[in-house]
Amino acid sequence: MNFSTTRRKALVLGLSGALPFGAQAQGAPSSTADYPSHPVRLIVPFAPGGSTDILGRLLSKHLFPASGQPMVVENMAGAGGNLGASLVARSPADGYTLEIGAMSTHAMNGSLYKQLPFDPMNDFDTVAMLAYAINVIAVAPSVPARNFAELLDYIRANPGKLNYASGGIGTHNHLTLALLAKTAQLDIVHVPYKGGGPAVAALLQGECQMFAGGASLLLPHAQAGKVRLIAVTEKTRSDLLPDVPSASETLKGFEVTNWYGVFAPKGLDPARRAVINHEINRVTGLPEVAERLKGLGMVRAPVDPVQLREILQADYRLWSSTVKSLGIASE
């Protein structure tokens, strides 16, 4: 089963409500009846204010309301999310320390960093997927292309003349367009910045002509006419951006997703993991949470832990191959 098929199968199962693992929580065994009995730490391995942090605080507001126990969000930024992930990997596997992680921390970083204080695949249990973010390729108004096919033609006619901005070497924005360049055999120049904000600023100021990032980050600028949204990088068009085609409609085989999930230290009791998964899926299905996700350019994806593991493994294989073939190493 290839990368795309694995993810689609898992998402379809989850979105259809077929949650065999999480369904165990409906008849939770007595060993989970008193969970949580004290505060749960939600480690966000990135700085406050970003998408991961917003998701963590959204969860903390609604998780286990009847328990009377607070869900404490702790930001531990650094090393591309590795510091916070490392703390969780070393924590007791009791369900009281969880990580609000991203595809980058678990599927990308294992290939980007030569030495990690943890194994991103084997030191964690997958618990629940929160959502996946709609990822968009945008260009500056100075680029004459009006659609993705025209953009590819323009780049091929002007090799080495277009710069693309990223939040730094090895970031999701970098690897998305590096994979595009590899897949379509394009000559475009990478210009790394210190964060997604400065990268978008560079696009708006004309220092760079391309950027790939979350729809929530780019849509306001597109509505103001300051950038042009050319394509989404998911396999199919998004209901959130129905007029923006998928890149794969033109470039077969090109697909990039960006998801956020919850992880626990390896060895979490399966019954407790099922309870947490069930509760997280309940929270992401609340109307006010769903509306907030939509505002963030995200789509709920209530898959179970086994399905999330399949998605993680598929993405890990993809990015390991991509990073190796491109010779990319994080700073």
PDB file of C-alpha atoms in Angstrom, residues 34-328:
ATOM      1  CA  ASP A  34     -10.864   7.508  37.705  1.00  0.00           C
ATOM      2  CA  TYR A  35      -8.867   8.991  34.828  1.00  0.00           C
ATOM      3  CA  PRO A  36      -7.883  11.763  35.072  1.00  0.00           C
ATOM      4  CA  SER A  37      -7.529  12.055  38.832  1.00  0.00           C
ATOM      5  CA  HIS A  38      -4.987  14.879  38.683  1.00  0.00           C
ATOM      6  CA  PRO A  39      -3.929  17.500  36.098  1.00  0.00           C
ATOM      7  CA  VAL A  40      -2.838  16.379  32.630  1.00  0.00           C
ATOM      8  CA  ARG A  41       0.127  18.137  31.006  1.00  0.00           C
ATOM      9  CA  LEU A  42      -0.322  18.998  27.340  1.00  0.00           C
ATOM     10  CA  ILE A  43       3.154  19.715  25.984  1.00  0.00           C
ATOM     11  CA  VAL A  44       3.232  22.027  22.970  1.00  0.00           C
ATOM     12  CA  PRO A  45       6.732  21.774  21.442  1.00  0.00           C
ATOM     13  CA  PHE A  46       6.444  25.180  19.777  1.00  0.00           C
ATOM     14  CA  ALA A  47       6.153  28.798  20.875  1.00  0.00           C
ATOM     15  CA  PRO A  48       2.842  30.362  21.984  1.00  0.00           C
ATOM     16  CA  GLY A  49       0.553  31.767  19.312  1.00  0.00           C
ATOM     17  CA  GLY A  50       1.115  29.229  16.539  1.00  0.00           C
ATOM     18  CA  SER A  51      -1.328  26.657  15.203  1.00  0.00           C
ATOM     19  CA  THR A  52      -0.073  23.891  17.502  1.00  0.00           C
ATOM     20  CA  ASP A  53      -0.429  26.127  20.548  1.00  0.00           C
ATOM     21  CA  ILE A  54      -3.937  27.211  19.546  1.00  0.00           C
ATOM     22  CA  LEU A  55      -4.965  23.570  19.144  1.00  0.00           C
ATOM     23  CA  GLY A  56      -3.509  22.671  22.517  1.00  0.00           C
ATOM     24  CA  ARG A  57      -5.414  25.425  24.289  1.00  0.00           C
ATOM     25  CA  LEU A  58      -8.592  24.562  22.413  1.00  0.00           C
ATOM     26  CA  LEU A  59      -8.308  20.979  23.630  1.00  0.00           C
ATOM     27  CA  SER A  60      -7.471  21.968  27.189  1.00  0.00           C
ATOM     28  CA  LYS A  61     -10.669  23.999  27.406  1.00  0.00           C
ATOM     29  CA  HIS A  62     -12.926  21.036  26.633  1.00  0.00           C
ATOM     30  CA  LEU A  63     -11.208  17.779  27.622  1.00  0.00           C
ATOM     31  CA  PHE A  64     -12.755  15.677  30.410  1.00  0.00           C
ATOM     32  CA  PRO A  65     -15.084  18.387  31.764  1.00  0.00           C
ATOM     33  CA  ALA A  66     -16.634  16.087  34.372  1.00  0.00           C
ATOM     34  CA  SER A  67     -13.292  15.216  35.950  1.00  0.00           C
ATOM     35  CA  GLY A  68     -12.742  18.644  37.481  1.00  0.00           C
ATOM     36  CA  GLN A  69      -9.069  18.294  36.577  1.00  0.00           C
ATOM     37  CA  PRO A  70      -7.305  21.044  34.619  1.00  0.00           C
ATOM     38  CA  MET A  71      -5.504  20.307  31.369  1.00  0.00           C
ATOM     39  CA  VAL A  72      -2.304  22.354  31.636  1.00  0.00           C
ATOM     40  CA  VAL A  73      -0.725  23.545  28.390  1.00  0.00           C
ATOM     41  CA  GLU A  74       3.048  23.917  28.596  1.00  0.00           C
ATOM     42  CA  ASN A  75       5.011  25.458  25.727  1.00  0.00           C
ATOM     43  CA  MET A  76       8.473  23.997  25.295  1.00  0.00           C
ATOM     44  CA  ALA A  77       9.826  25.417  22.045  1.00  0.00           C
ATOM     45  CA  GLY A  78      13.171  24.685  20.467  1.00  0.00           C
ATOM     46  CA  ALA A  79      14.999  22.596  17.870  1.00  0.00           C
ATOM     47  CA  GLY A  80      12.031  22.307  15.547  1.00  0.00           C
ATOM     48  CA  GLY A  81       9.838  20.793  18.239  1.00  0.00           C
ATOM     49  CA  ASN A  82      12.454  18.305  19.408  1.00  0.00           C
ATOM     50  CA  LEU A  83      12.855  19.679  22.944  1.00  0.00           C
ATOM     51  CA  GLY A  84       9.203  19.252  23.848  1.00  0.00           C
ATOM     52  CA  ALA A  85       8.932  15.889  22.112  1.00  0.00           C
ATOM     53  CA  SER A  86      12.007  14.680  23.996  1.00  0.00           C
ATOM     54  CA  LEU A  87      10.433  15.577  27.351  1.00  0.00           C
ATOM     55  CA  VAL A  88       7.301  13.591  26.490  1.00  0.00           C
ATOM     56  CA  ALA A  89       9.323  10.587  25.318  1.00  0.00           C
ATOM     57  CA  ARG A  90      11.051  10.447  28.730  1.00  0.00           C
ATOM     58  CA  SER A  91       7.838  10.870  30.752  1.00  0.00           C
ATOM     59  CA  PRO A  92       5.860   8.093  32.466  1.00  0.00           C
ATOM     60  CA  ALA A  93       3.408   6.348  30.122  1.00  0.00           C
ATOM     61  CA  ASP A  94       0.396   6.996  32.350  1.00  0.00           C
ATOM     62  CA  GLY A  95      -1.667   9.411  30.268  1.00  0.00           C
ATOM     63  CA  TYR A  96      -0.760  12.451  32.365  1.00  0.00           C
ATOM     64  CA  THR A  97       1.830  13.807  29.923  1.00  0.00           C
ATOM     65  CA  LEU A  98       0.716  14.187  26.316  1.00  0.00           C
ATOM     66  CA  GLU A  99       2.181  16.003  23.337  1.00  0.00           C
ATOM     67  CA  ILE A 100       0.273  18.162  20.896  1.00  0.00           C
ATOM     68  CA  GLY A 101       2.539  17.291  17.996  1.00  0.00           C
ATOM     69  CA  ALA A 102       2.653  17.886  14.279  1.00  0.00           C
ATOM     70  CA  MET A 103       3.507  15.883  11.231  1.00  0.00           C
ATOM     71  CA  SER A 104       6.835  17.708  11.161  1.00  0.00           C
ATOM     72  CA  THR A 105       7.941  16.641  14.648  1.00  0.00           C
ATOM     73  CA  HIS A 106       7.319  12.950  14.079  1.00  0.00           C
ATOM     74  CA  ALA A 107       7.420  12.309  10.312  1.00  0.00           C
ATOM     75  CA  MET A 108      10.012  14.873   9.175  1.00  0.00           C
ATOM     76  CA  ASN A 109      12.467  15.450  12.013  1.00  0.00           C
ATOM     77  CA  GLY A 110      13.750  11.892  12.127  1.00  0.00           C
ATOM     78  CA  SER A 111      15.255  12.426   8.686  1.00  0.00           C
ATOM     79  CA  LEU A 112      16.277  16.050   9.091  1.00  0.00           C
ATOM     80  CA  TYR A 113      18.302  15.792  12.283  1.00  0.00           C
ATOM     81  CA  LYS A 114      21.364  13.566  12.441  1.00  0.00           C
ATOM     82  CA  GLN A 115      21.036  13.045  16.168  1.00  0.00           C
ATOM     83  CA  LEU A 116      17.801  13.114  18.145  1.00  0.00           C
ATOM     84  CA  PRO A 117      17.392  12.452  21.881  1.00  0.00           C
ATOM     85  CA  PHE A 118      14.389  10.262  21.028  1.00  0.00           C
ATOM     86  CA  ASP A 119      13.092   7.955  18.313  1.00  0.00           C
ATOM     87  CA  PRO A 120      10.139   9.750  16.672  1.00  0.00           C
ATOM     88  CA  MET A 121       8.589   6.485  15.511  1.00  0.00           C
ATOM     89  CA  ASN A 122       9.253   4.106  18.392  1.00  0.00           C
ATOM     90  CA  ASP A 123       9.291   6.219  21.575  1.00  0.00           C
ATOM     91  CA  PHE A 124       5.650   7.324  21.302  1.00  0.00           C
ATOM     92  CA  ASP A 125       2.165   5.904  21.122  1.00  0.00           C
ATOM     93  CA  THR A 126      -0.172   7.589  18.668  1.00  0.00           C
ATOM     94  CA  VAL A 127      -3.331   8.715  20.475  1.00  0.00           C
ATOM     95  CA  ALA A 128      -5.532  10.850  18.208  1.00  0.00           C
ATOM     96  CA  MET A 129      -5.403  13.068  15.160  1.00  0.00           C
ATOM     97  CA  LEU A 130      -6.769  16.534  15.802  1.00  0.00           C
ATOM     98  CA  ALA A 131      -7.010  17.919  12.286  1.00  0.00           C
ATOM     99  CA  TYR A 132      -5.152  18.423   9.095  1.00  0.00           C
ATOM    100  CA  ALA A 133      -4.369  21.899   7.800  1.00  0.00           C
ATOM    101  CA  ILE A 134      -5.148  22.988   4.267  1.00  0.00           C
ATOM    102  CA  ASN A 135      -1.769  23.724   2.675  1.00  0.00           C
ATOM    103  CA  VAL A 136      -1.605  26.223  -0.197  1.00  0.00           C
ATOM    104  CA  ILE A 137       0.978  27.252  -2.786  1.00  0.00           C
ATOM    105  CA  ALA A 138       0.910  31.017  -3.249  1.00  0.00           C
ATOM    106  CA  VAL A 139       2.718  33.381  -5.609  1.00  0.00           C
ATOM    107  CA  ALA A 140       3.355  37.112  -5.646  1.00  0.00           C
ATOM    108  CA  PRO A 141       1.272  39.253  -8.029  1.00  0.00           C
ATOM    109  CA  SER A 142       4.424  39.843 -10.105  1.00  0.00           C
ATOM    110  CA  VAL A 143       4.323  36.216 -11.255  1.00  0.00           C
ATOM    111  CA  PRO A 144       2.202  36.161 -14.434  1.00  0.00           C
ATOM    112  CA  ALA A 145       0.860  32.630 -13.910  1.00  0.00           C
ATOM    113  CA  ARG A 146      -2.875  32.486 -13.185  1.00  0.00           C
ATOM    114  CA  ASN A 147      -3.039  28.770 -12.426  1.00  0.00           C
ATOM    115  CA  PHE A 148      -0.774  25.882 -11.442  1.00  0.00           C
ATOM    116  CA  ALA A 149      -0.121  24.655 -14.990  1.00  0.00           C
ATOM    117  CA  GLU A 150       0.905  28.152 -16.060  1.00  0.00           C
ATOM    118  CA  LEU A 151       3.154  28.409 -13.004  1.00  0.00           C
ATOM    119  CA  LEU A 152       5.001  25.217 -13.946  1.00  0.00           C
ATOM    120  CA  ASP A 153       5.421  26.456 -17.513  1.00  0.00           C
ATOM    121  CA  TYR A 154       6.668  29.843 -16.321  1.00  0.00           C
ATOM    122  CA  ILE A 155       9.250  28.308 -13.985  1.00  0.00           C
ATOM    123  CA  ARG A 156      10.511  25.999 -16.728  1.00  0.00           C
ATOM    124  CA  ALA A 157      10.851  28.960 -19.091  1.00  0.00           C
ATOM    125  CA  ASN A 158      12.720  30.948 -16.403  1.00  0.00           C
ATOM    126  CA  PRO A 159      14.990  28.451 -14.605  1.00  0.00           C
ATOM    127  CA  GLY A 160      16.611  29.757 -11.434  1.00  0.00           C
ATOM    128  CA  LYS A 161      14.779  33.093 -11.539  1.00  0.00           C
ATOM    129  CA  LEU A 162      12.051  32.449  -8.978  1.00  0.00           C
ATOM    130  CA  ASN A 163      12.800  32.403  -5.252  1.00  0.00           C
ATOM    131  CA  TYR A 164      10.642  30.635  -2.717  1.00  0.00           C
ATOM    132  CA  ALA A 165      10.560  31.627   0.932  1.00  0.00           C
ATOM    133  CA  SER A 166      10.386  29.290   3.902  1.00  0.00           C
ATOM    134  CA  GLY A 167      10.424  29.492   7.686  1.00  0.00           C
ATOM    135  CA  GLY A 168      13.851  27.832   7.696  1.00  0.00           C
ATOM    136  CA  ILE A 169      15.717  24.826   6.382  1.00  0.00           C
ATOM    137  CA  GLY A 170      13.737  21.656   6.950  1.00  0.00           C
ATOM    138  CA  THR A 171      10.438  23.381   7.721  1.00  0.00           C
ATOM    139  CA  HIS A 172       7.199  22.216   6.183  1.00  0.00           C
ATOM    140  CA  ASN A 173       7.161  25.199   3.785  1.00  0.00           C
ATOM    141  CA  HIS A 174      10.677  24.349   2.635  1.00  0.00           C
ATOM    142  CA  LEU A 175      10.083  20.640   2.097  1.00  0.00           C
ATOM    143  CA  THR A 176       6.758  21.168   0.306  1.00  0.00           C
ATOM    144  CA  LEU A 177       8.342  23.229  -2.447  1.00  0.00           C
ATOM    145  CA  ALA A 178      11.547  21.171  -2.456  1.00  0.00           C
ATOM    146  CA  LEU A 179       9.373  18.122  -3.152  1.00  0.00           C
ATOM    147  CA  LEU A 180       7.526  20.072  -5.865  1.00  0.00           C
ATOM    148  CA  ALA A 181      10.830  21.005  -7.496  1.00  0.00           C
ATOM    149  CA  LYS A 182      11.951  17.377  -7.393  1.00  0.00           C
ATOM    150  CA  THR A 183       8.663  15.970  -8.689  1.00  0.00           C
ATOM    151  CA  ALA A 184       8.263  18.467 -11.543  1.00  0.00           C
ATOM    152  CA  GLN A 185      12.017  18.884 -12.207  1.00  0.00           C
ATOM    153  CA  LEU A 186      11.956  22.619 -11.549  1.00  0.00           C
ATOM    154  CA  ASP A 187      14.827  25.018 -10.920  1.00  0.00           C
ATOM    155  CA  ILE A 188      13.665  27.332  -8.123  1.00  0.00           C
ATOM    156  CA  VAL A 189      15.796  28.957  -5.432  1.00  0.00           C
ATOM    157  CA  HIS A 190      15.166  28.391  -1.731  1.00  0.00           C
ATOM    158  CA  VAL A 191      15.503  31.402   0.587  1.00  0.00           C
ATOM    159  CA  PRO A 192      15.134  30.412   4.271  1.00  0.00           C
ATOM    160  CA  TYR A 193      13.924  32.926   6.870  1.00  0.00           C
ATOM    161  CA  LYS A 194      13.688  32.705  10.631  1.00  0.00           C
ATOM    162  CA  GLY A 195      10.058  31.694  10.874  1.00  0.00           C
ATOM    163  CA  GLY A 196       6.897  31.567   8.819  1.00  0.00           C
ATOM    164  CA  GLY A 197       5.980  35.188   9.575  1.00  0.00           C
ATOM    165  CA  PRO A 198       9.168  36.674   8.053  1.00  0.00           C
ATOM    166  CA  ALA A 199       8.807  34.295   5.093  1.00  0.00           C
ATOM    167  CA  VAL A 200       5.303  35.554   4.323  1.00  0.00           C
ATOM    168  CA  ALA A 201       6.534  39.128   4.764  1.00  0.00           C
ATOM    169  CA  ALA A 202       9.229  38.424   2.162  1.00  0.00           C
ATOM    170  CA  LEU A 203       6.535  37.211  -0.242  1.00  0.00           C
ATOM    171  CA  LEU A 204       4.418  40.307   0.361  1.00  0.00           C
ATOM    172  CA  GLN A 205       7.404  42.616  -0.108  1.00  0.00           C
ATOM    173  CA  GLY A 206       8.488  40.953  -3.334  1.00  0.00           C
ATOM    174  CA  GLU A 207      11.764  39.562  -2.007  1.00  0.00           C
ATOM    175  CA  CYS A 208      10.504  36.084  -2.954  1.00  0.00           C
ATOM    176  CA  GLN A 209       7.889  35.011  -5.450  1.00  0.00           C
ATOM    177  CA  MET A 210       6.585  31.737  -3.974  1.00  0.00           C
ATOM    178  CA  PHE A 211       5.569  30.287  -0.632  1.00  0.00           C
ATOM    179  CA  ALA A 212       3.714  27.193   0.577  1.00  0.00           C
ATOM    180  CA  GLY A 213       1.890  27.355   3.889  1.00  0.00           C
ATOM    181  CA  GLY A 214      -1.374  27.119   5.796  1.00  0.00           C
ATOM    182  CA  ALA A 215      -4.504  28.572   4.251  1.00  0.00           C
ATOM    183  CA  SER A 216      -5.260  30.554   7.414  1.00  0.00           C
ATOM    184  CA  LEU A 217      -1.927  32.339   7.038  1.00  0.00           C
ATOM    185  CA  LEU A 218      -2.319  33.165   3.345  1.00  0.00           C
ATOM    186  CA  LEU A 219      -6.040  33.650   2.776  1.00  0.00           C
ATOM    187  CA  PRO A 220      -6.290  37.185   4.247  1.00  0.00           C
ATOM    188  CA  HIS A 221      -3.462  38.345   1.962  1.00  0.00           C
ATOM    189  CA  ALA A 222      -5.095  36.658  -1.035  1.00  0.00           C
ATOM    190  CA  GLN A 223      -8.405  38.378  -0.270  1.00  0.00           C
ATOM    191  CA  ALA A 224      -6.526  41.696  -0.182  1.00  0.00           C
ATOM    192  CA  GLY A 225      -4.978  40.970  -3.581  1.00  0.00           C
ATOM    193  CA  LYS A 226      -1.452  40.806  -2.193  1.00  0.00           C
ATOM    194  CA  VAL A 227      -0.815  37.162  -3.139  1.00  0.00           C
ATOM    195  CA  ARG A 228      -2.412  34.669  -5.512  1.00  0.00           C
ATOM    196  CA  LEU A 229      -3.427  31.210  -4.324  1.00  0.00           C
ATOM    197  CA  ILE A 230      -2.417  28.792  -7.060  1.00  0.00           C
ATOM    198  CA  ALA A 231      -3.101  25.320  -5.667  1.00  0.00           C
ATOM    199  CA  VAL A 232      -3.735  23.272  -2.559  1.00  0.00           C
ATOM    200  CA  THR A 233      -1.244  20.470  -1.959  1.00  0.00           C
ATOM    201  CA  GLU A 234      -3.723  17.849  -0.718  1.00  0.00           C
ATOM    202  CA  LYS A 235      -4.894  15.096  -3.047  1.00  0.00           C
ATOM    203  CA  THR A 236      -8.252  16.750  -3.701  1.00  0.00           C
ATOM    204  CA  ARG A 237      -9.749  20.220  -3.518  1.00  0.00           C
ATOM    205  CA  SER A 238     -10.808  21.520  -0.129  1.00  0.00           C
ATOM    206  CA  ASP A 239     -14.346  22.552   0.754  1.00  0.00           C
ATOM    207  CA  LEU A 240     -12.755  25.515   2.539  1.00  0.00           C
ATOM    208  CA  LEU A 241     -11.217  26.731  -0.743  1.00  0.00           C
ATOM    209  CA  PRO A 242     -13.481  25.279  -3.459  1.00  0.00           C
ATOM    210  CA  ASP A 243     -12.130  27.571  -6.188  1.00  0.00           C
ATOM    211  CA  VAL A 244      -8.494  26.623  -5.624  1.00  0.00           C
ATOM    212  CA  PRO A 245      -7.571  23.437  -7.525  1.00  0.00           C
ATOM    213  CA  SER A 246      -5.391  20.654  -6.189  1.00  0.00           C
ATOM    214  CA  ALA A 247      -1.857  20.588  -7.555  1.00  0.00           C
ATOM    215  CA  SER A 248      -2.283  16.881  -8.285  1.00  0.00           C
ATOM    216  CA  GLU A 249      -4.910  17.725 -10.913  1.00  0.00           C
ATOM    217  CA  THR A 250      -2.002  18.990 -13.015  1.00  0.00           C
ATOM    218  CA  LEU A 251       0.996  17.211 -11.520  1.00  0.00           C
ATOM    219  CA  LYS A 252       0.130  13.583 -10.891  1.00  0.00           C
ATOM    220  CA  GLY A 253       1.746  12.067  -7.821  1.00  0.00           C
ATOM    221  CA  PHE A 254       2.397  15.351  -6.006  1.00  0.00           C
ATOM    222  CA  GLU A 255       0.653  15.437  -2.640  1.00  0.00           C
ATOM    223  CA  VAL A 256       1.598  17.027   0.689  1.00  0.00           C
ATOM    224  CA  THR A 257      -0.527  17.089   3.818  1.00  0.00           C
ATOM    225  CA  ASN A 258       0.076  18.755   7.154  1.00  0.00           C
ATOM    226  CA  TRP A 259      -1.626  17.285  10.197  1.00  0.00           C
ATOM    227  CA  TYR A 260      -1.650  17.707  13.965  1.00  0.00           C
ATOM    228  CA  GLY A 261      -2.055  14.931  16.484  1.00  0.00           C
ATOM    229  CA  VAL A 262      -1.724  13.858  20.097  1.00  0.00           C
ATOM    230  CA  PHE A 263       1.078  11.537  21.214  1.00  0.00           C
ATOM    231  CA  ALA A 264       1.896   9.806  24.489  1.00  0.00           C
ATOM    232  CA  PRO A 265       5.059   8.139  25.799  1.00  0.00           C
ATOM    233  CA  LYS A 266       5.432   4.577  24.545  1.00  0.00           C
ATOM    234  CA  GLY A 267       3.649   1.986  26.650  1.00  0.00           C
ATOM    235  CA  LEU A 268       0.386   3.772  27.474  1.00  0.00           C
ATOM    236  CA  ASP A 269      -2.281   1.313  28.597  1.00  0.00           C
ATOM    237  CA  PRO A 270      -4.472   0.548  25.529  1.00  0.00           C
ATOM    238  CA  ALA A 271      -7.702   1.026  27.476  1.00  0.00           C
ATOM    239  CA  ARG A 272      -6.627   4.452  28.695  1.00  0.00           C
ATOM    240  CA  ARG A 273      -5.420   5.371  25.223  1.00  0.00           C
ATOM    241  CA  ALA A 274      -8.841   4.442  23.836  1.00  0.00           C
ATOM    242  CA  VAL A 275     -10.524   6.674  26.430  1.00  0.00           C
ATOM    243  CA  ILE A 276      -8.318   9.649  25.536  1.00  0.00           C
ATOM    244  CA  ASN A 277      -8.868   9.056  21.806  1.00  0.00           C
ATOM    245  CA  HIS A 278     -12.631   8.919  22.282  1.00  0.00           C
ATOM    246  CA  GLU A 279     -12.623  12.116  24.332  1.00  0.00           C
ATOM    247  CA  ILE A 280     -10.463  14.024  21.849  1.00  0.00           C
ATOM    248  CA  ASN A 281     -12.715  12.955  18.965  1.00  0.00           C
ATOM    249  CA  ARG A 282     -15.705  14.170  20.985  1.00  0.00           C
ATOM    250  CA  VAL A 283     -14.073  17.562  21.507  1.00  0.00           C
ATOM    251  CA  THR A 284     -13.111  18.076  17.848  1.00  0.00           C
ATOM    252  CA  GLY A 285     -16.719  17.297  16.927  1.00  0.00           C
ATOM    253  CA  LEU A 286     -18.161  20.077  19.105  1.00  0.00           C
ATOM    254  CA  PRO A 287     -19.728  22.796  16.898  1.00  0.00           C
ATOM    255  CA  GLU A 288     -17.703  25.620  18.428  1.00  0.00           C
ATOM    256  CA  VAL A 289     -14.458  23.663  18.047  1.00  0.00           C
ATOM    257  CA  ALA A 290     -15.293  22.679  14.467  1.00  0.00           C
ATOM    258  CA  GLU A 291     -15.967  26.325  13.655  1.00  0.00           C
ATOM    259  CA  ARG A 292     -12.654  27.356  15.214  1.00  0.00           C
ATOM    260  CA  LEU A 293     -10.831  24.713  13.191  1.00  0.00           C
ATOM    261  CA  LYS A 294     -12.463  26.022  10.039  1.00  0.00           C
ATOM    262  CA  GLY A 295     -11.242  29.511  10.896  1.00  0.00           C
ATOM    263  CA  LEU A 296      -7.740  28.098  11.186  1.00  0.00           C
ATOM    264  CA  GLY A 297      -7.995  26.500   7.750  1.00  0.00           C
ATOM    265  CA  MET A 298      -8.174  23.021   9.275  1.00  0.00           C
ATOM    266  CA  VAL A 299     -10.404  19.997   8.859  1.00  0.00           C
ATOM    267  CA  ARG A 300     -11.315  17.566  11.631  1.00  0.00           C
ATOM    268  CA  ALA A 301      -9.958  14.022  11.123  1.00  0.00           C
ATOM    269  CA  PRO A 302     -11.174  11.696  13.920  1.00  0.00           C
ATOM    270  CA  VAL A 303      -9.113   8.597  13.146  1.00  0.00           C
ATOM    271  CA  ASP A 304      -8.226   6.025  15.786  1.00  0.00           C
ATOM    272  CA  PRO A 305      -4.679   5.408  17.120  1.00  0.00           C
ATOM    273  CA  VAL A 306      -3.976   2.522  14.738  1.00  0.00           C
ATOM    274  CA  GLN A 307      -5.034   4.546  11.705  1.00  0.00           C
ATOM    275  CA  LEU A 308      -2.960   7.518  12.872  1.00  0.00           C
ATOM    276  CA  ARG A 309       0.041   5.184  13.165  1.00  0.00           C
ATOM    277  CA  GLU A 310      -0.495   4.109   9.536  1.00  0.00           C
ATOM    278  CA  ILE A 311      -0.626   7.740   8.391  1.00  0.00           C
ATOM    279  CA  LEU A 312       2.509   8.556  10.401  1.00  0.00           C
ATOM    280  CA  GLN A 313       4.412   5.610   8.929  1.00  0.00           C
ATOM    281  CA  ALA A 314       3.440   6.571   5.385  1.00  0.00           C
ATOM    282  CA  ASP A 315       4.532  10.182   5.894  1.00  0.00           C
ATOM    283  CA  TYR A 316       7.745   9.064   7.590  1.00  0.00           C
ATOM    284  CA  ARG A 317       8.641   6.934   4.553  1.00  0.00           C
ATOM    285  CA  LEU A 318       7.830   9.786   2.174  1.00  0.00           C
ATOM    286  CA  TRP A 319       9.894  12.407   3.947  1.00  0.00           C
ATOM    287  CA  SER A 320      12.794  10.074   4.718  1.00  0.00           C
ATOM    288  CA  SER A 321      13.091   9.379   1.005  1.00  0.00           C
ATOM    289  CA  THR A 322      12.628  13.031   0.045  1.00  0.00           C
ATOM    290  CA  VAL A 323      15.115  14.435   2.548  1.00  0.00           C
ATOM    291  CA  LYS A 324      17.719  11.822   1.621  1.00  0.00           C
ATOM    292  CA  SER A 325      17.342  12.339  -2.118  1.00  0.00           C
ATOM    293  CA  LEU A 326      17.634  16.122  -1.774  1.00  0.00           C
ATOM    294  CA  GLY A 327      20.507  16.024   0.711  1.00  0.00           C
ATOM    295  CA  ILE A 328      18.680  18.355   3.117  1.00  0.00           C
TER     296      ILE A 328
END
